PDB file of C-alpha atoms in Angstrom:
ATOM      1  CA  UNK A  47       5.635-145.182 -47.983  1.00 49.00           C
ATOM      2  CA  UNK A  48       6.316-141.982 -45.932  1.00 50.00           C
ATOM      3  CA  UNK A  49       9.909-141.767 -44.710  1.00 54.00           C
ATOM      4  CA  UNK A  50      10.027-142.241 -40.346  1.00 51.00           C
ATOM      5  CA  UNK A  51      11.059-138.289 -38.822  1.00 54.00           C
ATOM      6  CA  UNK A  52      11.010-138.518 -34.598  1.00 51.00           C
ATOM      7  CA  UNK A  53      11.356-134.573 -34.878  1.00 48.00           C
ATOM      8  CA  UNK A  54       8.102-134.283 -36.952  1.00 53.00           C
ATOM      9  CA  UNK A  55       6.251-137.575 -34.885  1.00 53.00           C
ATOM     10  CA  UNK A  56       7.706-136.487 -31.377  1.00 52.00           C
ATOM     11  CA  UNK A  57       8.864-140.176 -30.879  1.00 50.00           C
ATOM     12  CA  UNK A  58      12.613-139.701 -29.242  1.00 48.00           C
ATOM     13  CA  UNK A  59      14.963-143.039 -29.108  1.00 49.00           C
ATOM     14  CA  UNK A  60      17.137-142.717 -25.845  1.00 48.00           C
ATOM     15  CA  UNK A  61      20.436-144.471 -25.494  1.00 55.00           C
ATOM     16  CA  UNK A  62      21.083-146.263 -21.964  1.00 57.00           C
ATOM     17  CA  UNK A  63      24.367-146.731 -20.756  1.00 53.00           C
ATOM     18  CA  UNK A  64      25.029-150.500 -20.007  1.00 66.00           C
ATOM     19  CA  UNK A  65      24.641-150.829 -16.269  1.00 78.00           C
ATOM     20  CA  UNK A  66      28.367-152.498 -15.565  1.00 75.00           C
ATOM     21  CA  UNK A  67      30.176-149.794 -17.042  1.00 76.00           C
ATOM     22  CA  UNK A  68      28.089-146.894 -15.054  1.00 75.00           C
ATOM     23  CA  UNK A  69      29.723-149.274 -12.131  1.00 79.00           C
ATOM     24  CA  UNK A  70      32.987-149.587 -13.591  1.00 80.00           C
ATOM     25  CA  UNK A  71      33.013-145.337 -13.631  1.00 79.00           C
ATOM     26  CA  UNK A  72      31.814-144.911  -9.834  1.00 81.00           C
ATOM     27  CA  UNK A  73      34.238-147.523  -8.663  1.00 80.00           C
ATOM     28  CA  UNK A  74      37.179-145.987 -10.626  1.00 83.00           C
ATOM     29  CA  UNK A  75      36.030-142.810  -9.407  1.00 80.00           C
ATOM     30  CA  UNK A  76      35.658-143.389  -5.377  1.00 80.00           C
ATOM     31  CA  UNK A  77      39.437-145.409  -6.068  1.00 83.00           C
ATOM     32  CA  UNK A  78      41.148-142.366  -7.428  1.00 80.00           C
ATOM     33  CA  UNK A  79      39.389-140.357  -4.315  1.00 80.00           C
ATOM     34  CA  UNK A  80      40.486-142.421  -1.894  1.00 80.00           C
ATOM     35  CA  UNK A  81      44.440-142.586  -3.497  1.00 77.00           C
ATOM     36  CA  UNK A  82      44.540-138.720  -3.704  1.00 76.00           C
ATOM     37  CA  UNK A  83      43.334-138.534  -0.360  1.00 79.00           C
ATOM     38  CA  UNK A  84      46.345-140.780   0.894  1.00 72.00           C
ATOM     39  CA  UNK A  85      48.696-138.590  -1.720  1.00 72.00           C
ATOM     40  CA  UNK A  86      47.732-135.680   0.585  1.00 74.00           C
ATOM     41  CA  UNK A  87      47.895-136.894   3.835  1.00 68.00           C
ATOM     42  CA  UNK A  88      51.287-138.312   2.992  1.00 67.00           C
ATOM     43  CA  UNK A  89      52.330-134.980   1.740  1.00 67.00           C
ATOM     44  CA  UNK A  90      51.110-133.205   5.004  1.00 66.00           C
ATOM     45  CA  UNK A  91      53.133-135.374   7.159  1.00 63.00           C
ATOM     46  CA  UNK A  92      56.479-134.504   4.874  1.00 62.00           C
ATOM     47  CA  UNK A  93      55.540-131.083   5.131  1.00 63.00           C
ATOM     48  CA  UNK A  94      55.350-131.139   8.589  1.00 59.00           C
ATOM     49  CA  UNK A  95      58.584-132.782   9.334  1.00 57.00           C
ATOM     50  CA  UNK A  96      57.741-136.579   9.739  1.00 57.00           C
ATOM     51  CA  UNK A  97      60.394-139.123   8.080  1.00 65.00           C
ATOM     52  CA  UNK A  98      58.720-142.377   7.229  1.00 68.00           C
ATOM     53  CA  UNK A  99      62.777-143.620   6.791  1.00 70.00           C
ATOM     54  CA  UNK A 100      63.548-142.580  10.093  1.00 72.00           C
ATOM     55  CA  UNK A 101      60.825-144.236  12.037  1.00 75.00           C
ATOM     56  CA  UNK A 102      61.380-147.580   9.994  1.00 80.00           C
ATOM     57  CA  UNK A 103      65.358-146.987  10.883  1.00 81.00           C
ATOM     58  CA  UNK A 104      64.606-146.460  14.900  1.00 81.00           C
ATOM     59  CA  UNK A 105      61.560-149.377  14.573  1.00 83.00           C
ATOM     60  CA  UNK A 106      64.344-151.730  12.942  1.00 86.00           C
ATOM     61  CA  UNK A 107      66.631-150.738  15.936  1.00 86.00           C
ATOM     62  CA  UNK A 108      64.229-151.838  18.527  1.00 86.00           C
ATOM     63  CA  UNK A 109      63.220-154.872  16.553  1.00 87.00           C
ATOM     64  CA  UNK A 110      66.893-156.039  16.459  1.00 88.00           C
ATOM     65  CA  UNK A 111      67.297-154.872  20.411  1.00 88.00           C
ATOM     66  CA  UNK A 112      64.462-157.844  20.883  1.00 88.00           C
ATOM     67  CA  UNK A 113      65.848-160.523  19.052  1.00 89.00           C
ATOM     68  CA  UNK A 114      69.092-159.901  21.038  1.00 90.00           C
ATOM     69  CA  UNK A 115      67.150-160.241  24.278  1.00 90.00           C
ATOM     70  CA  UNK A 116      65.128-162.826  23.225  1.00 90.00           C
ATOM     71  CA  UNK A 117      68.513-165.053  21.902  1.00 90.00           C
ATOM     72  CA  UNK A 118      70.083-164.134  25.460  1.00 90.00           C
ATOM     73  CA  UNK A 119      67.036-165.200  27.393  1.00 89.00           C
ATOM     74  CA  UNK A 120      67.226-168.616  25.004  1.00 90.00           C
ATOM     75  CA  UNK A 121      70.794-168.916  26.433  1.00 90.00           C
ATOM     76  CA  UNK A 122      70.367-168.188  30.050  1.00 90.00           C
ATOM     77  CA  UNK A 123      67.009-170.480  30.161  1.00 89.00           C
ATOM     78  CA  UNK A 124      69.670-173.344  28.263  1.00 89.00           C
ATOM     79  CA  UNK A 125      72.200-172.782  31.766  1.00 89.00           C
ATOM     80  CA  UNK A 126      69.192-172.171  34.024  1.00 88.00           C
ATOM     81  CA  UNK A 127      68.295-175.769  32.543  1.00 88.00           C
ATOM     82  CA  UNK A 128      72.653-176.973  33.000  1.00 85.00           C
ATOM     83  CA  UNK A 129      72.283-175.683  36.052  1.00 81.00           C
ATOM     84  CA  UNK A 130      69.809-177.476  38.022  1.00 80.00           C
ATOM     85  CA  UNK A 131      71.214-180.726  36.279  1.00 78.00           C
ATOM     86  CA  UNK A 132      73.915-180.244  37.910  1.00 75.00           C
ATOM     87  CA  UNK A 133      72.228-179.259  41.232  1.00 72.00           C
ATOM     88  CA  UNK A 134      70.690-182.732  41.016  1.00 72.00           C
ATOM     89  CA  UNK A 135      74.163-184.985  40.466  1.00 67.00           C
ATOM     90  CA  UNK A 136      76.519-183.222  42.599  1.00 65.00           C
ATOM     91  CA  UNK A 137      75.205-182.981  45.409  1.00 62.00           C
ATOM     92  CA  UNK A 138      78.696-181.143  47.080  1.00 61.00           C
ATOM     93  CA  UNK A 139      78.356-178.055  45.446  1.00 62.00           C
ATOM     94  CA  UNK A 140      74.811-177.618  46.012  1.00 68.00           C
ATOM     95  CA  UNK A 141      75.408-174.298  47.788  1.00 72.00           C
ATOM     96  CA  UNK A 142      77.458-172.930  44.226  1.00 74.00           C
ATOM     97  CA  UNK A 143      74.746-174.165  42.029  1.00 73.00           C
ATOM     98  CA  UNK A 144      72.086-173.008  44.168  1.00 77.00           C
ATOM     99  CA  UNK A 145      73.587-169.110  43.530  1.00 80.00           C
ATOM    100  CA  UNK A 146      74.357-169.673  40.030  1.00 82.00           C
ATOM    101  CA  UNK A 147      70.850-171.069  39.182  1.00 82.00           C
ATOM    102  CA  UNK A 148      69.621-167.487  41.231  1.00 83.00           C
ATOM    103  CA  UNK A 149      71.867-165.533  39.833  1.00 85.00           C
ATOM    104  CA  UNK A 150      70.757-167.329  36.271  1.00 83.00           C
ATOM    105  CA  UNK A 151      66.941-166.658  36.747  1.00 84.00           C
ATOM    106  CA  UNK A 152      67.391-163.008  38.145  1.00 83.00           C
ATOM    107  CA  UNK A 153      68.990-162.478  35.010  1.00 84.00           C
ATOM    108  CA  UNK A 154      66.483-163.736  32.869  1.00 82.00           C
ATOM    109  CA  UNK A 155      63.813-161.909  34.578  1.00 82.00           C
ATOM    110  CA  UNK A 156      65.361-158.967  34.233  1.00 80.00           C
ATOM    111  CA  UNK A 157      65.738-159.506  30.274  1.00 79.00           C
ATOM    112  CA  UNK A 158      62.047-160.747  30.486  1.00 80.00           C
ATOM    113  CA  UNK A 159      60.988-157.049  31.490  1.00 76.00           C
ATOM    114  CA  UNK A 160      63.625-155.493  29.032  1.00 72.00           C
ATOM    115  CA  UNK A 161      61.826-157.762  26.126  1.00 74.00           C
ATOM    116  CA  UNK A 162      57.987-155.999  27.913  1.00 72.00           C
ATOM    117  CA  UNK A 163      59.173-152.619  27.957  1.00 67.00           C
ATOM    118  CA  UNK A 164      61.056-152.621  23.884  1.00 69.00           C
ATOM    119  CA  UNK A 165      57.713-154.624  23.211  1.00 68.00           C
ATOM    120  CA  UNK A 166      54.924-152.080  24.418  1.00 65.00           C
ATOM    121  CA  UNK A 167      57.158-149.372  22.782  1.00 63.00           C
ATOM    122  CA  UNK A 168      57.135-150.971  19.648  1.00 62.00           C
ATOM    123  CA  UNK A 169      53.382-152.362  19.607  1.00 59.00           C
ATOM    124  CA  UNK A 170      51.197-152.043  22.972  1.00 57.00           C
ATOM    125  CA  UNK A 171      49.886-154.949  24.292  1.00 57.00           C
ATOM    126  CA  UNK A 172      46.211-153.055  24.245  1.00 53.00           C
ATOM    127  CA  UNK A 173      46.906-151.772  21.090  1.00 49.00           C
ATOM    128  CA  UNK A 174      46.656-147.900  22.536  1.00 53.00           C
ATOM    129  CA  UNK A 175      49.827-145.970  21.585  1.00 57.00           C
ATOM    130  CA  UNK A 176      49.158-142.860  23.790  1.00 72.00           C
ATOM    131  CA  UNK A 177      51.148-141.813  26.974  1.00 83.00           C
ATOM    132  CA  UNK A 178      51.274-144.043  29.836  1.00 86.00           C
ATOM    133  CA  UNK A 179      53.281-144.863  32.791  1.00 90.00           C
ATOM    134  CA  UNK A 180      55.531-147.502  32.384  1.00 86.00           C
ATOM    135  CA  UNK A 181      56.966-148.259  35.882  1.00 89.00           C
ATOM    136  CA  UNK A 182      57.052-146.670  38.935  1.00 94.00           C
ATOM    137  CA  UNK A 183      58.986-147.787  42.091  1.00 94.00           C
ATOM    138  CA  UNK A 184      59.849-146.331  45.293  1.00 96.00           C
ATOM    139  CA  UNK A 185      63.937-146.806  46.602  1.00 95.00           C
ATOM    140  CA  UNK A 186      65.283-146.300  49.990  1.00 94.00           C
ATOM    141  CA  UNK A 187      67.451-143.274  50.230  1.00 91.00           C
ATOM    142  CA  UNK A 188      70.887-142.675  52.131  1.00 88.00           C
ATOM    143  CA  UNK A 189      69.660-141.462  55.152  1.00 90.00           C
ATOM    144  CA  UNK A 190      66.154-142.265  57.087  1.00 91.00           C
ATOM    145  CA  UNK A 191      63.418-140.734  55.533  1.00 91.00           C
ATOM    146  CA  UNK A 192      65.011-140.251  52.311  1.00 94.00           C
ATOM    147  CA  UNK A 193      63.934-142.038  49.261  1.00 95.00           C
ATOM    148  CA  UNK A 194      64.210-142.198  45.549  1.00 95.00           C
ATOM    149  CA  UNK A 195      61.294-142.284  43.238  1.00 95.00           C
ATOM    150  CA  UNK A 196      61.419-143.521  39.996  1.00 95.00           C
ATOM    151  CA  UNK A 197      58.997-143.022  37.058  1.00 94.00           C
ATOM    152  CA  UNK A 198      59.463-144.246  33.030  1.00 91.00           C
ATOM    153  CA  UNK A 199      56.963-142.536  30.878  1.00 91.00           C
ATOM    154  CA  UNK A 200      56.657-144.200  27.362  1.00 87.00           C
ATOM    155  CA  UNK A 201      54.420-143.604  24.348  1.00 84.00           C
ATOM    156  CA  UNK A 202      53.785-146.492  21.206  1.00 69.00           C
ATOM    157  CA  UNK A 203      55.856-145.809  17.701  1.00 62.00           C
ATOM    158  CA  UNK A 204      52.405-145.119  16.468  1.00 63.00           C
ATOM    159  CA  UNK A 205      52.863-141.405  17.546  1.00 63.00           C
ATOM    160  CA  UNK A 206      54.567-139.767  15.420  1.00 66.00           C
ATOM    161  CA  UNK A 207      55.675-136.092  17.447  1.00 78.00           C
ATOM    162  CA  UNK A 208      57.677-135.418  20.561  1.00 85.00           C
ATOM    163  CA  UNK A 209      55.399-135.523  23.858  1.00 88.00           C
ATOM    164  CA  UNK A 210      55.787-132.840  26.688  1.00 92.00           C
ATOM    165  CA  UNK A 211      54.021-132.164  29.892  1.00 93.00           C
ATOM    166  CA  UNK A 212      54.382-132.774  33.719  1.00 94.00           C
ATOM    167  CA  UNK A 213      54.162-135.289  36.201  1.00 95.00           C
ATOM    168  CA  UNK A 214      52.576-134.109  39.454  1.00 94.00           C
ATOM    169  CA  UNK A 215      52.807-136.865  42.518  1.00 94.00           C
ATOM    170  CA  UNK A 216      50.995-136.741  45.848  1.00 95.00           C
ATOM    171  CA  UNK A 217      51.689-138.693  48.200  1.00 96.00           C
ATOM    172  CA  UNK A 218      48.549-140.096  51.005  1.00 96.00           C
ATOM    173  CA  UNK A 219      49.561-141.303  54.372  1.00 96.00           C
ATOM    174  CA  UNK A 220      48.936-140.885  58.067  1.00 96.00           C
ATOM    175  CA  UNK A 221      50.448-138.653  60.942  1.00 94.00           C
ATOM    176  CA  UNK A 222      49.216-138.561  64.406  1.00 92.00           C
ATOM    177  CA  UNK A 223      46.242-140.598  63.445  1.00 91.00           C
ATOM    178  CA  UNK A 224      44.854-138.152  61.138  1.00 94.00           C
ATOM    179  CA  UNK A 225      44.832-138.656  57.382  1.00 95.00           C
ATOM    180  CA  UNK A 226      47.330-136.258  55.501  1.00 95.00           C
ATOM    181  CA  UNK A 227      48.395-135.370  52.195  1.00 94.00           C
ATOM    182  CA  UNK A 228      51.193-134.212  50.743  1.00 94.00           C
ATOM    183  CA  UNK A 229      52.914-132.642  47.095  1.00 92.00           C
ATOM    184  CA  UNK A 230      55.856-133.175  45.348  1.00 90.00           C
ATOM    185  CA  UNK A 231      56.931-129.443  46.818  1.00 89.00           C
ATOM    186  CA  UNK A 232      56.634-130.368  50.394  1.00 88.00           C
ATOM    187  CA  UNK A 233      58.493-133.680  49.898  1.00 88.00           C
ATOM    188  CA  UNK A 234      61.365-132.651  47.474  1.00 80.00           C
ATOM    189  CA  UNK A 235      65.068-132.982  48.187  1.00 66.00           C
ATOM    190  CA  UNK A 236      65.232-129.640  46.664  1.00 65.00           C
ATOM    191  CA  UNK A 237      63.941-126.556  46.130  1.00 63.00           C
ATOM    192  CA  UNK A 238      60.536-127.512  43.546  1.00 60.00           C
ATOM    193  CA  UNK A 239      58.156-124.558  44.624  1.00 61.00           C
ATOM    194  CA  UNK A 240      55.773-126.081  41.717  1.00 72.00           C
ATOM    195  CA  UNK A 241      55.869-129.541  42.593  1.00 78.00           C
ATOM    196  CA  UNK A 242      56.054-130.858  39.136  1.00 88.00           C
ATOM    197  CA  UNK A 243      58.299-133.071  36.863  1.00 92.00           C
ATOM    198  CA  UNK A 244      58.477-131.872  33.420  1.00 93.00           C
ATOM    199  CA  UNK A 245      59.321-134.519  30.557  1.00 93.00           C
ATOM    200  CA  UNK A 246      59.640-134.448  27.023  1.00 92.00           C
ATOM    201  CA  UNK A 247      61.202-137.224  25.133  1.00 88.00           C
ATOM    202  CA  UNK A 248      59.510-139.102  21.767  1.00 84.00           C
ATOM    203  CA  UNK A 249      59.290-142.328  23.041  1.00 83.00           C
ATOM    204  CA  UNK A 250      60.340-143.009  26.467  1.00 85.00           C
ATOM    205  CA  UNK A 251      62.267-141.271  29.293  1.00 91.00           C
ATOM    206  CA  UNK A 252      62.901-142.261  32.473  1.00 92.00           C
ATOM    207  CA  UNK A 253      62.236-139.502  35.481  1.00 94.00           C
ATOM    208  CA  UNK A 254      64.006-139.444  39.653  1.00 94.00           C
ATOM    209  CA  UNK A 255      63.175-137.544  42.048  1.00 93.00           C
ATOM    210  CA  UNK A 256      64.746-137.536  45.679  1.00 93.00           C
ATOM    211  CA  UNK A 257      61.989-137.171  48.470  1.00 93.00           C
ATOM    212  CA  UNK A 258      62.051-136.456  52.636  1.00 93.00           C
ATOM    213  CA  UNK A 259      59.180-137.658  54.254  1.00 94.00           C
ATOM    214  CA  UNK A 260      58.511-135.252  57.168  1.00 92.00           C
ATOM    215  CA  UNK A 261      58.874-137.527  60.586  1.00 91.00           C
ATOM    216  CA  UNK A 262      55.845-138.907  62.068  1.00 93.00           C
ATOM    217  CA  UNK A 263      54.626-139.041  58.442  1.00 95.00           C
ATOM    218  CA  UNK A 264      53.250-142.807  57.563  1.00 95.00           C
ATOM    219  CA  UNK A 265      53.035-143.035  53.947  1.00 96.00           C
ATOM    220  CA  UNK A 266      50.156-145.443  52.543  1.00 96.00           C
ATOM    221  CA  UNK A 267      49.969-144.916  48.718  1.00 97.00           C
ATOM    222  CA  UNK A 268      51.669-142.459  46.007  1.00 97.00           C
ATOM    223  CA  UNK A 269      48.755-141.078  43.342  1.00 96.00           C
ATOM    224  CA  UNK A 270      50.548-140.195  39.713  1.00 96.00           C
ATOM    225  CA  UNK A 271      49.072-137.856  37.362  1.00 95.00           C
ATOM    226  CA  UNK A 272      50.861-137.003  33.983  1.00 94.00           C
ATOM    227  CA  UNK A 273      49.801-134.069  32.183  1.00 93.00           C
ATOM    228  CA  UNK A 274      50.004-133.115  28.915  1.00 90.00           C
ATOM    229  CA  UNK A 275      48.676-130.269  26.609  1.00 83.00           C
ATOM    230  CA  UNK A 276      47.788-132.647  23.850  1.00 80.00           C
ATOM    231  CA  UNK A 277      46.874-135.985  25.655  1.00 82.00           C
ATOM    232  CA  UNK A 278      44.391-136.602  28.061  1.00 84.00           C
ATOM    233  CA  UNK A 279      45.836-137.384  31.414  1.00 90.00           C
ATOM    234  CA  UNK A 280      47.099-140.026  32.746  1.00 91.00           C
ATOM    235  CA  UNK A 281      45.955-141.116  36.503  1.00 93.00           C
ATOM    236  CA  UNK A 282      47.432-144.130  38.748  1.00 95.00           C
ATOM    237  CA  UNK A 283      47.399-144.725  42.023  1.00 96.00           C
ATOM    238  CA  UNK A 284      50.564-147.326  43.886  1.00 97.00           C
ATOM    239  CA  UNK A 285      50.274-148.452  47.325  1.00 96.00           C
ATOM    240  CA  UNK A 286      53.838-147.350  49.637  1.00 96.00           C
ATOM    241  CA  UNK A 287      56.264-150.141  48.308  1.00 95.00           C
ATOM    242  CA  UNK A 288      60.048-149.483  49.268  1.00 94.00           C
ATOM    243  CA  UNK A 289      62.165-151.401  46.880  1.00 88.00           C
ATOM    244  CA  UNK A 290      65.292-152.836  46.554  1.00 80.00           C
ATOM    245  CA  UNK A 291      67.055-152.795  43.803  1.00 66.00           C
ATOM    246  CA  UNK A 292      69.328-155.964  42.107  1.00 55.00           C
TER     247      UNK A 292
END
């Protein structure tokens, strides 16, 4: 019997890798893509300057700021409750319990909106952790015509750099029955031949700006824009609303 040669019969035997362990190899392989890619983009943001330490330290901060809120709203709702128990069996000091149960819920309102701002610094409501405006209120001044405006600009922890840009505010209203606009430069206190607010702050910052409203001028409604080299603008538009603070 003739011995069996696949060089001299052209007959080839091919080996198949088993199909689980070709699977096993691209799966190990996309892992160990994925992790370097993370190794990298961790390194980049070292390089750069960001401290993962520091962000948990300031995030830890804020968390801890809540909880204090939130146990002092837990204890002025308890007397808010003491309170109007007592409004409701004595009867005599009605007047007493009337301002303490005012005074009471002012309070916790306030610490309500303390507990809203720490909370859409830390994580935003909408889950968007760019620039936005915050609050923005209108105070009466010491003289007629004068007011105070008030802006807080805050960005989410998400972002990791220091934001800067300006703030440019124009103000709509009415003078002898015509419609009329006006800039921040033709209602300053001082001299602000630009008309703009700059800001630059990480995570929030809190702008004033005194204002005189030329006489005869009825404002209607302040527009906001904040502007920012590396953000896309932010637009709002607040109806004339003096307020009084306390």
């Amino acid at each position: 019997m003739a011995d069996f040669n696949p060089l001299r019969t052209g007959v080839f035997v091919v080996r198949q890798v088993p199909t689980w362990r070709r699977r096993a190899l691209l799966v190990c392989a996309v892992l160990g893509s994925l992790v370097a890619m993370y190794l990298m983009y961790e390194w980049g943001r070292f390089e750069g300057g960001y401290s993962k330490f520091a962000e948990i330290q300031r995030r830890r901060e804020l968390n801890a700021k809540i909880e204090t809120l939130q146990e002092e709203n837990e204890r002025l709702r308890a007397e808010v409750a003491s309170a109007e128990l007592a409004r409701n069996v004595d009867n005599k000091a009605y007047a007493d319990v009337e301002k303490n149960l005012a005074d009471l819920q002012a309070q916790v309102l306030k610490h309500r909106e303390q507990l809203t701002f720490y909370r859409g610094i830390v994580s935003p409501e909408d889950g968007i952790g760019g620039l936005r405006i915050q609050r923005f209120q209108v105070l009466p001044g010491a003289a007629e015509h004068h007011y105070l405006l008030r802006l807080v600009l805050v960005q989410s922890m998400r972002q990791e750099t220091v934001v800067s840009g300006s703030v440019v505010v124009q103000f709509e209203g009415v003078r002898d029955n015509r419609p009329v606009q006006l800039t921040l430069a033709d209602a300053a206190d001082t001299e602000r031949a630009d008309g703009l607010l700059p800001f630059q702050f990480r995570y929030f910052q809190n702008l004033e700006q005194d204002i005189v409203l030329p006489d005869g001028f009825e404002p209607r409604a302040v527009n906001v824009e904040v502007r920012s080299a590396r953000l896309a603008p932010v637009r709002e538009s607040y109806p004339w609303q003096v307020q009084v603070e306390g």
